[in-house]
Short mmCIF file of C-alpha atoms and ligand atoms in Angstrom, two decimals:
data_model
loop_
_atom_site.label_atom_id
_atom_site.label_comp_id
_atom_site.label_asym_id
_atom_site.label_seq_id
_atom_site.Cartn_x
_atom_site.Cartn_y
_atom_site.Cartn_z
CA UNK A 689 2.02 20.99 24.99
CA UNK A 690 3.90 17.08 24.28
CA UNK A 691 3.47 16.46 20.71
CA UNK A 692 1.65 13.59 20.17
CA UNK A 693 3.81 10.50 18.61
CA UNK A 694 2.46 8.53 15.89
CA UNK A 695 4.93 5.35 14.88
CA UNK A 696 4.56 4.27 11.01
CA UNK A 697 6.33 0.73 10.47
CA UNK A 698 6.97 0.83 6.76
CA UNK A 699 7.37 4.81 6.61
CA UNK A 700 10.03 5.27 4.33
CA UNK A 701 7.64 3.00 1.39
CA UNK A 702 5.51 4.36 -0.97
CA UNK A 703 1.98 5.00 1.05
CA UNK A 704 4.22 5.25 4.32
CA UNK A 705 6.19 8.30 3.44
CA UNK A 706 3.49 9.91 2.59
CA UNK A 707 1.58 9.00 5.59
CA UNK A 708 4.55 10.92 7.71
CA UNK A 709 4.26 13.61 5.55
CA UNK A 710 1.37 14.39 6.64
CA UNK A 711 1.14 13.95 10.15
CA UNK A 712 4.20 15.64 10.30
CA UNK A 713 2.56 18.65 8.71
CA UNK A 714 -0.24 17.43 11.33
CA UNK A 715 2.54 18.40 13.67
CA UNK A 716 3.03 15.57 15.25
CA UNK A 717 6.38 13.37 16.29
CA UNK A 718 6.60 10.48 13.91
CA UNK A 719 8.47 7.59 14.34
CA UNK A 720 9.05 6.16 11.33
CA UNK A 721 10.49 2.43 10.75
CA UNK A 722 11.84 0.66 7.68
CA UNK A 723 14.77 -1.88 6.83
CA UNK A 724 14.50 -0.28 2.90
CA UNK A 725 14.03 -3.95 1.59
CA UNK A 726 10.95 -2.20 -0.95
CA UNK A 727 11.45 1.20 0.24
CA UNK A 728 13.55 4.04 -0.33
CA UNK A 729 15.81 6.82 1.76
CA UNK A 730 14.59 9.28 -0.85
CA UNK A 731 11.52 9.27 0.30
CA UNK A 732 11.80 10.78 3.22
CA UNK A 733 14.83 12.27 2.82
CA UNK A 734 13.02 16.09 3.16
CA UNK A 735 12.00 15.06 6.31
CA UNK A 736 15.36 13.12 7.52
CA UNK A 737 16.78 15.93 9.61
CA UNK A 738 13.19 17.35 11.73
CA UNK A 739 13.15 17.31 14.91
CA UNK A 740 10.27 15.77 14.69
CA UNK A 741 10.85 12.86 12.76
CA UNK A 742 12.86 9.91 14.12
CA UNK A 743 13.68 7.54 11.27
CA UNK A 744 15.02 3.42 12.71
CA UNK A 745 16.48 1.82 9.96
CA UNK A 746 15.45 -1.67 11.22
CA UNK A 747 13.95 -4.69 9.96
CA UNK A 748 10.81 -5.01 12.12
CA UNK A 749 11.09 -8.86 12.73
CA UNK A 750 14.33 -8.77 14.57
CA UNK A 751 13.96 -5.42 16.18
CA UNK A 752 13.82 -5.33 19.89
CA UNK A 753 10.59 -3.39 20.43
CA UNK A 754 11.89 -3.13 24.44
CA UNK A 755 14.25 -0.23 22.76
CA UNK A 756 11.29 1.73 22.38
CA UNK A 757 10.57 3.81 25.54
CA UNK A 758 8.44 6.03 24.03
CA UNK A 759 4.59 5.66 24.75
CA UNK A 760 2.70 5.91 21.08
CA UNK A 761 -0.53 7.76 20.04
CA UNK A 762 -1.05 6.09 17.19
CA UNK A 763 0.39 2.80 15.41
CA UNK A 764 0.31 2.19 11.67
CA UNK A 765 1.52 -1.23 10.61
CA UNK A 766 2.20 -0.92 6.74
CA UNK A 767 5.49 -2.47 6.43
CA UNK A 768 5.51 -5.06 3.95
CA UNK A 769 6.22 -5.71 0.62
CA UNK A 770 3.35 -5.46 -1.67
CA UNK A 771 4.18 -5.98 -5.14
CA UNK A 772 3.94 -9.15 -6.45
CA UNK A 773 7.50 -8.96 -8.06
CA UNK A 774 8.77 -8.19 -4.64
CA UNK A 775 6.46 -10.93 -2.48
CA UNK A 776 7.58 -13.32 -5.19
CA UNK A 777 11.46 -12.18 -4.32
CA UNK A 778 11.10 -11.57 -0.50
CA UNK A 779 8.35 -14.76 0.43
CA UNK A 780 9.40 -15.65 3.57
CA UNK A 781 9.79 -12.03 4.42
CA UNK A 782 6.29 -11.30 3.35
CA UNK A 783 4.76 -13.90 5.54
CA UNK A 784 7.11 -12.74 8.64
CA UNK A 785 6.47 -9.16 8.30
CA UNK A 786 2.50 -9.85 8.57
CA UNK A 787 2.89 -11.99 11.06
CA UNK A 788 5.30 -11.80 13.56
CA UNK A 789 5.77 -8.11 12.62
CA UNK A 790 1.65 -7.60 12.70
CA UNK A 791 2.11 -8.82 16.79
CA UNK A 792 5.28 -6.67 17.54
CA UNK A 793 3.23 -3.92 16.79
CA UNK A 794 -0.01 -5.07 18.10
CA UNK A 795 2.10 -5.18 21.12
CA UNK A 796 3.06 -1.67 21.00
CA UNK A 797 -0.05 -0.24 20.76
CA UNK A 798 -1.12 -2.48 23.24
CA UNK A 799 1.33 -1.37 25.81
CA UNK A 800 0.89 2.73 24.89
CA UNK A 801 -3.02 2.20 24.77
CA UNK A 802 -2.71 3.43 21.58
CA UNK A 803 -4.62 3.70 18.42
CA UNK A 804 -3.24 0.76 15.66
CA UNK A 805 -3.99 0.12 12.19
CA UNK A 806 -3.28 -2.57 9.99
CA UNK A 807 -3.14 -1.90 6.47
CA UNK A 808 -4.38 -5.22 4.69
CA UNK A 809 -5.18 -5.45 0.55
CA UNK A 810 -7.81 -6.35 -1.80
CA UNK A 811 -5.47 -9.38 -2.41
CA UNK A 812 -7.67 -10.93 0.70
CA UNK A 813 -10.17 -11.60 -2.08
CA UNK A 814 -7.87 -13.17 -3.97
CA UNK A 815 -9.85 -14.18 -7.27
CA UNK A 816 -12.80 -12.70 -6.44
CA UNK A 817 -15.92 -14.47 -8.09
CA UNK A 818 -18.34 -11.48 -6.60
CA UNK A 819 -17.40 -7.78 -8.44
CA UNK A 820 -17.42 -5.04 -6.72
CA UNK A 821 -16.23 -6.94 -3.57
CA UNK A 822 -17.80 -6.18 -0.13
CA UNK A 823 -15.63 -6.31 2.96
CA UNK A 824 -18.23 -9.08 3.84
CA UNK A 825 -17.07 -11.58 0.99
CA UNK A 826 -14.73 -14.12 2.17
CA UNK A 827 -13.01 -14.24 -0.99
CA UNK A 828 -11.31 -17.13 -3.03
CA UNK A 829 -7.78 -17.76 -2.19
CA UNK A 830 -5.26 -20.16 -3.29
CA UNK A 831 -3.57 -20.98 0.05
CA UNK A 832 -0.55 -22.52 -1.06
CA UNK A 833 -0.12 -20.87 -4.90
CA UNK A 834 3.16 -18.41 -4.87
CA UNK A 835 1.01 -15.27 -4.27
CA UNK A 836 -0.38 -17.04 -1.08
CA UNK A 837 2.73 -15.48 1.06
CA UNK A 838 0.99 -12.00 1.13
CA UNK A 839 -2.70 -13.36 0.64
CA UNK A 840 -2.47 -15.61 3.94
CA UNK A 841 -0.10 -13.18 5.18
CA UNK A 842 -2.22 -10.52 5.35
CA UNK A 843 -5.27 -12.95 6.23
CA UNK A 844 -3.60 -13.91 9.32
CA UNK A 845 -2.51 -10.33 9.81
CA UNK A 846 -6.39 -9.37 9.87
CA UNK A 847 -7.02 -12.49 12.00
CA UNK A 848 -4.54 -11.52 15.01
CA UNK A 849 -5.70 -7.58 14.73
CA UNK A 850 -8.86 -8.55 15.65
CA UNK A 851 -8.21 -11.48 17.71
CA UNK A 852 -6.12 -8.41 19.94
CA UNK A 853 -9.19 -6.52 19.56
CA UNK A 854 -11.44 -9.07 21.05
CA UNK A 855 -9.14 -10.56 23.74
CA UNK A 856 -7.26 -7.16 25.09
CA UNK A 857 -9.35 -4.90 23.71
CA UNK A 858 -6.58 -3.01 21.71
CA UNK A 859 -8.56 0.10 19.79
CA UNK A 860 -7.58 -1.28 16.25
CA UNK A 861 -8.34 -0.54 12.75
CA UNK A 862 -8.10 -2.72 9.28
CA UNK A 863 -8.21 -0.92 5.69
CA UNK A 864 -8.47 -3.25 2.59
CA UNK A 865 -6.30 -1.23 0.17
CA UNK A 866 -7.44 -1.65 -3.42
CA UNK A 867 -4.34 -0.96 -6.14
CA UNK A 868 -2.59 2.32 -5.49
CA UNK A 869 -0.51 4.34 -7.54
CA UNK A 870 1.33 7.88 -7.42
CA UNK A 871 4.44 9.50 -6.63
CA UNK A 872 7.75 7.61 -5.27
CA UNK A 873 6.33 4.13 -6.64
CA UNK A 874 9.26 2.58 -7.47
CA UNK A 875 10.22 2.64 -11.17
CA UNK A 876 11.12 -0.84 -11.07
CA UNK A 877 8.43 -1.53 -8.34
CA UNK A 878 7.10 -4.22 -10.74
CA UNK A 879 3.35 -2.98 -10.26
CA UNK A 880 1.93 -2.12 -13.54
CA UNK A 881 1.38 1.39 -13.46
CA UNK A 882 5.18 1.95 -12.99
CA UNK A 883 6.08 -0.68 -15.14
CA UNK A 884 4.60 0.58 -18.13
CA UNK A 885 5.37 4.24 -17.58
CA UNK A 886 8.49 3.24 -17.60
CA UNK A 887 8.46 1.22 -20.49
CA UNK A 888 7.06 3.82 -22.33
CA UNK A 889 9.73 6.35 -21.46
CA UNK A 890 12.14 4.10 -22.19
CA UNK A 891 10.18 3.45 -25.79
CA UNK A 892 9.93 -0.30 -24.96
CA UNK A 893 6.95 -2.53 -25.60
CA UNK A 894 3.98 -2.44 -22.88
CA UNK A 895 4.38 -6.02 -21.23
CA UNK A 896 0.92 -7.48 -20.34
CA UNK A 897 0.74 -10.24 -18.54
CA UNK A 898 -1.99 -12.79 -19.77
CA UNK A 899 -4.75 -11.45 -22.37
CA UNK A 900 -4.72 -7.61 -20.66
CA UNK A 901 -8.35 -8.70 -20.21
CA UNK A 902 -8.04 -8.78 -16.22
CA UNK A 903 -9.52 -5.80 -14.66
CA UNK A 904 -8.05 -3.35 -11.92
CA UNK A 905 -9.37 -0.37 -10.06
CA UNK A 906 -6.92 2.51 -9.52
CA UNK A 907 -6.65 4.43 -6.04
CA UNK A 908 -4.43 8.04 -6.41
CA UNK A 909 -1.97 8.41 -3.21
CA UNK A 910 -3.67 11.64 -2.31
CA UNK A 911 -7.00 9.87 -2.22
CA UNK A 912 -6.38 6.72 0.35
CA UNK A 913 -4.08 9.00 2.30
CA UNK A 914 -7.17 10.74 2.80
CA UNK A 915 -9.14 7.48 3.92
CA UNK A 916 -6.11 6.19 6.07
CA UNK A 917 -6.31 9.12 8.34
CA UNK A 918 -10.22 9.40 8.67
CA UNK A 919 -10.37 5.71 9.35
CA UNK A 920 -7.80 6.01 12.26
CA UNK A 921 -10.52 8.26 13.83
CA UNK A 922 -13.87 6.72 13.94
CA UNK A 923 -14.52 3.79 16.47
CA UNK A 924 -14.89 1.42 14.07
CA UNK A 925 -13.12 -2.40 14.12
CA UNK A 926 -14.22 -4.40 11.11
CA UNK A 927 -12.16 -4.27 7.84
CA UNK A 928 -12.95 -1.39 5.49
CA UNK A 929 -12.10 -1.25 1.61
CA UNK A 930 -10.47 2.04 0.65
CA UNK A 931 -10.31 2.52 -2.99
CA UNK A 932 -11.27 3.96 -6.78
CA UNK A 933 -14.27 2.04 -7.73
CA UNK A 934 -13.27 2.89 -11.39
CA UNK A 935 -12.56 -0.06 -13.03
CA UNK A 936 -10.43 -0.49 -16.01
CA UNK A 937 -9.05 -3.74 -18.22
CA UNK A 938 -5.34 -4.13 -18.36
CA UNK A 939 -5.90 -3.31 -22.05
CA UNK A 940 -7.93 -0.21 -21.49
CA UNK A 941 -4.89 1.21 -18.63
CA UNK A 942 -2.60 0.83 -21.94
CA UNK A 943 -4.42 2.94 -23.67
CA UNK A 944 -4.89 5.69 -21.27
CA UNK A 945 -1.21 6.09 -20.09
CA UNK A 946 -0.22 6.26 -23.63
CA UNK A 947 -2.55 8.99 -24.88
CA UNK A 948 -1.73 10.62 -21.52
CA UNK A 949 2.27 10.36 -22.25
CA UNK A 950 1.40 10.73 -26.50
CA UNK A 951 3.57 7.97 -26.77
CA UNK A 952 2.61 4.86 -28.71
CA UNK A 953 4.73 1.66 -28.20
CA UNK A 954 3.65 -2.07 -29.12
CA UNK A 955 2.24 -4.41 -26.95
CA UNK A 956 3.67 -7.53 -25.74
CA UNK A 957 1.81 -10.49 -24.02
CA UNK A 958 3.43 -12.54 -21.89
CA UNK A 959 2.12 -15.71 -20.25
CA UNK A 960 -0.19 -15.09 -17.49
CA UNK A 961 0.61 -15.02 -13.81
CA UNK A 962 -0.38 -17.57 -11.54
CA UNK A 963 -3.27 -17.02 -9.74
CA UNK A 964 -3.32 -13.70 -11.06
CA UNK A 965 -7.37 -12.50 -10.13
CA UNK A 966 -9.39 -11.91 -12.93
CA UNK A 967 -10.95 -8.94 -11.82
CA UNK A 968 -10.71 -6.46 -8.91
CA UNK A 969 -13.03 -3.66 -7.88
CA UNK A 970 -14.28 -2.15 -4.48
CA UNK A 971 -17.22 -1.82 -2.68
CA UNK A 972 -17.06 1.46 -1.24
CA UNK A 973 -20.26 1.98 0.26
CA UNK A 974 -19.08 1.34 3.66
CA UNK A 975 -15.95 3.45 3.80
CA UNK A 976 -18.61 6.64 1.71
CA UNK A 977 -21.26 5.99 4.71
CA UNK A 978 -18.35 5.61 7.76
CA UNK A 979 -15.72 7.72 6.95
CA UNK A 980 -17.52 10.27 4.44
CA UNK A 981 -15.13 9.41 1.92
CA UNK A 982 -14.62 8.81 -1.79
CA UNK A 983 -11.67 9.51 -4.22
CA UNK A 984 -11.87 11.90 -6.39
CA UNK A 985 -8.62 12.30 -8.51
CA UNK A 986 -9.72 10.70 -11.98
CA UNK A 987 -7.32 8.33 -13.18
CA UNK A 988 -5.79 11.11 -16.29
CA UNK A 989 -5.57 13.54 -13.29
CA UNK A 990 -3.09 10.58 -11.16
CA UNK A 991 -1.09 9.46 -13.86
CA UNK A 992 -0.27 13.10 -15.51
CA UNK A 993 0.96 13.46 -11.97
CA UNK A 994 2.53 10.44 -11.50
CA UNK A 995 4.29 10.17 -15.06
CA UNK A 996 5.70 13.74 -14.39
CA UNK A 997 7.07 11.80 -11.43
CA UNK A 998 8.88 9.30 -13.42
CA UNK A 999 10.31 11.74 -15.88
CA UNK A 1000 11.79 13.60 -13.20
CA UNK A 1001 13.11 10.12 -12.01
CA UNK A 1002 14.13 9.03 -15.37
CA UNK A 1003 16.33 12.41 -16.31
CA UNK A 1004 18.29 11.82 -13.18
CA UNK A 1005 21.72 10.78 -13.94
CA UNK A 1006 21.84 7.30 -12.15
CA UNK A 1007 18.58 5.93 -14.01
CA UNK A 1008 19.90 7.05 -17.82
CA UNK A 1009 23.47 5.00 -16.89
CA UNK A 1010 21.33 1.64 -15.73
CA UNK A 1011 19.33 2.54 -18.68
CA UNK A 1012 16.02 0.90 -17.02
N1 LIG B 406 0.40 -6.51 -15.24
C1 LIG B 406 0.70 -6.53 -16.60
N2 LIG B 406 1.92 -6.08 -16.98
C2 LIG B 406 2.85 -5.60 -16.11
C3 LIG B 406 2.54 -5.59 -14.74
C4 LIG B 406 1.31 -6.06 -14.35
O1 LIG B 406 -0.11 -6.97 -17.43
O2 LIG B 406 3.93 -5.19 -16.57
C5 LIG B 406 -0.93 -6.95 -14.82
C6 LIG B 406 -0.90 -8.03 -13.75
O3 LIG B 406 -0.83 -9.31 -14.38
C7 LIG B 406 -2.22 -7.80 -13.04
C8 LIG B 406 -2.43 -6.30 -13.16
O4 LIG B 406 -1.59 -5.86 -14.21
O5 LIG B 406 -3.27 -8.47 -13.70
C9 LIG B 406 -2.08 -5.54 -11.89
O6 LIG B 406 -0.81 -5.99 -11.49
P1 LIG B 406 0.00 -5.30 -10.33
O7 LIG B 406 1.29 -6.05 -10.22
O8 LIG B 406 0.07 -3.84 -10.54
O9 LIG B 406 -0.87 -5.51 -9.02
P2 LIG B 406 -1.82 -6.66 -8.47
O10 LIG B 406 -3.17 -6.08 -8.57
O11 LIG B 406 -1.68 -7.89 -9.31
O12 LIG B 406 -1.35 -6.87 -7.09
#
């Protein structure tokens, strides 16, 4: 029997590798494609040589989509960056990628009738002023503020998924994703979670941005990869939030990852970020009721998990030299 091919744009980031991982274990044919600008070769280097994984180096906003003569099962858009360290570094980049990048695959799963999803962000809710947020809250976004590149990006991103949906009837999909964290995060991704494990195995100061009174809800890997691939299968159009409902202050995260790594180190507070929202939690009841899903990793369970990560990362030899 043809094994059925499933293209991943972003496959070689963070929630893209493991995404490949497992439909490769799925056994599927994965096309995976990445230009590395916020992603990494290591993360898919176990899968590099399979048959049945095809990896294009390629930045998706100059690649000529014609090359492609393969006719796709599935379509997952998730290249782009998505830290705000890296949006802030790559803006224009950010807004192509969503954009133009959103339509060249639109347009493949157009032309191999396939199945496409778009993987958009809580960041669509920008500083929310409802808590938990709803997929039905139109949120409060600065459109022209330095985090608007991947808040309208991804706006507009939602907007021409289901303008394809309406007009040409593509069969897509669009999953809010609330903050994620696990293994092959980027030390230096920027996000918090990495930064301060790796400021605490580097016995630096915590750096919180603002009063630390901002809160965040945490999402393990395992968990969304979970939702991602249970969304792709119901016939369902509309956005849907996948995340950890568990909310925590900047302040309170601190805490945990340091009794979790029983290492204390000092905080610092730095000035606040602009347009950094005050508060950030999902609605889930949608996603529990549609897709029959809910995490359940508890945030200790992640970040023992993830910080064993990082000091795996941190005893290699290249990390100890740059001394991040
Ligand atoms: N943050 C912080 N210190 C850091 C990194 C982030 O205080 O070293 C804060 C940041 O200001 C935000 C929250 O942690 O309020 C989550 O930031 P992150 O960059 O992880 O993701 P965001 O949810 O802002 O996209």
């Amino acid at each position: 029997m043809k094994k059925r091919q499933v293209l991943i744009s972003g496959g070689a980031g963070f929630i893209g590798s493991h995404l490949c991982d497992y439909y490769i274990q799925k056994g599927y044919r994965v096309w995976c494609i990445d230009n590395l600008s916020t992603s990494s070769i290591e993360n898919i280097k176990h899968i590099l040589n399979l048959p049945e994984f095809k990896f294009i180096q390629e930045d998706l906003i100059t690649f000529k989509t014609s090359l492609l003569k393969h006719k796709f099962d599935m379509v997952f858009h998730l290249a782009s960056p998505a830290s705000p360290l890296d949006y802030f570094r790559l803006p224009l980049e950010t807004l192509k990628v969503n954009s133009v990048g959103t339509e060249k695959m639109l347009e493949i799963a157009k032309s191999s009738s396939a199945k496409f999803l778009f993987s958009s962000t809580s960041e669509v809710y920008g500083n929310p002023l409802i808590s938990p947020q709803p997929e039905t809250y139109w949120g409060n976004v600065n459109p022209i503020g330095s985090r608007s590149v991947y808040d309208e990006g991804k706006r507009y991103g939602e907007a021409l998924v289901m303008t394809y949906h309406r007009r040409y009837r593509v069969d897509t999909r669009i999953i809010r994703i609330f903050n994620t964290y696990g293994e092959r995060m980027r030390l230096n991704d920027g996000r918090v979670i990495p930064n301060f494990i790796a400021q605490i195995l580097h016995g630096k100061p915590l750096t919180i941005y603002g009063n630390g009174k901002q809160t965040r809800s945490f999402c393990y890997i395992d968990d969304l990869i979970k939702g991602i691939v249970k969304m792709i299968e119901v016939d369902y159009h509309l956005p849907i939030n996948l995340g950890n409902p568990d909310e925590f202050t900047i302040l309170q995260l601190a805490e945990i990852i340091q009794k979790i790594a029983g290492i204390k180190t000092q905080i610092e507070f730095l000035p606040p970020l602009e347009d950094d929202p005050k508060q950030r939690r999902p609605d889930i009841s949608k996603a529990k009721k549609l897709l029959h899903w809910e995490p359940v990793v508890s945030i200790e369970e992640g970040l023992k998990k993830t910080l064993n990560y990082f000091r795996s990362l941190v005893s290699q030899p290249q990390w100890n030299k740059k001394g991040k």
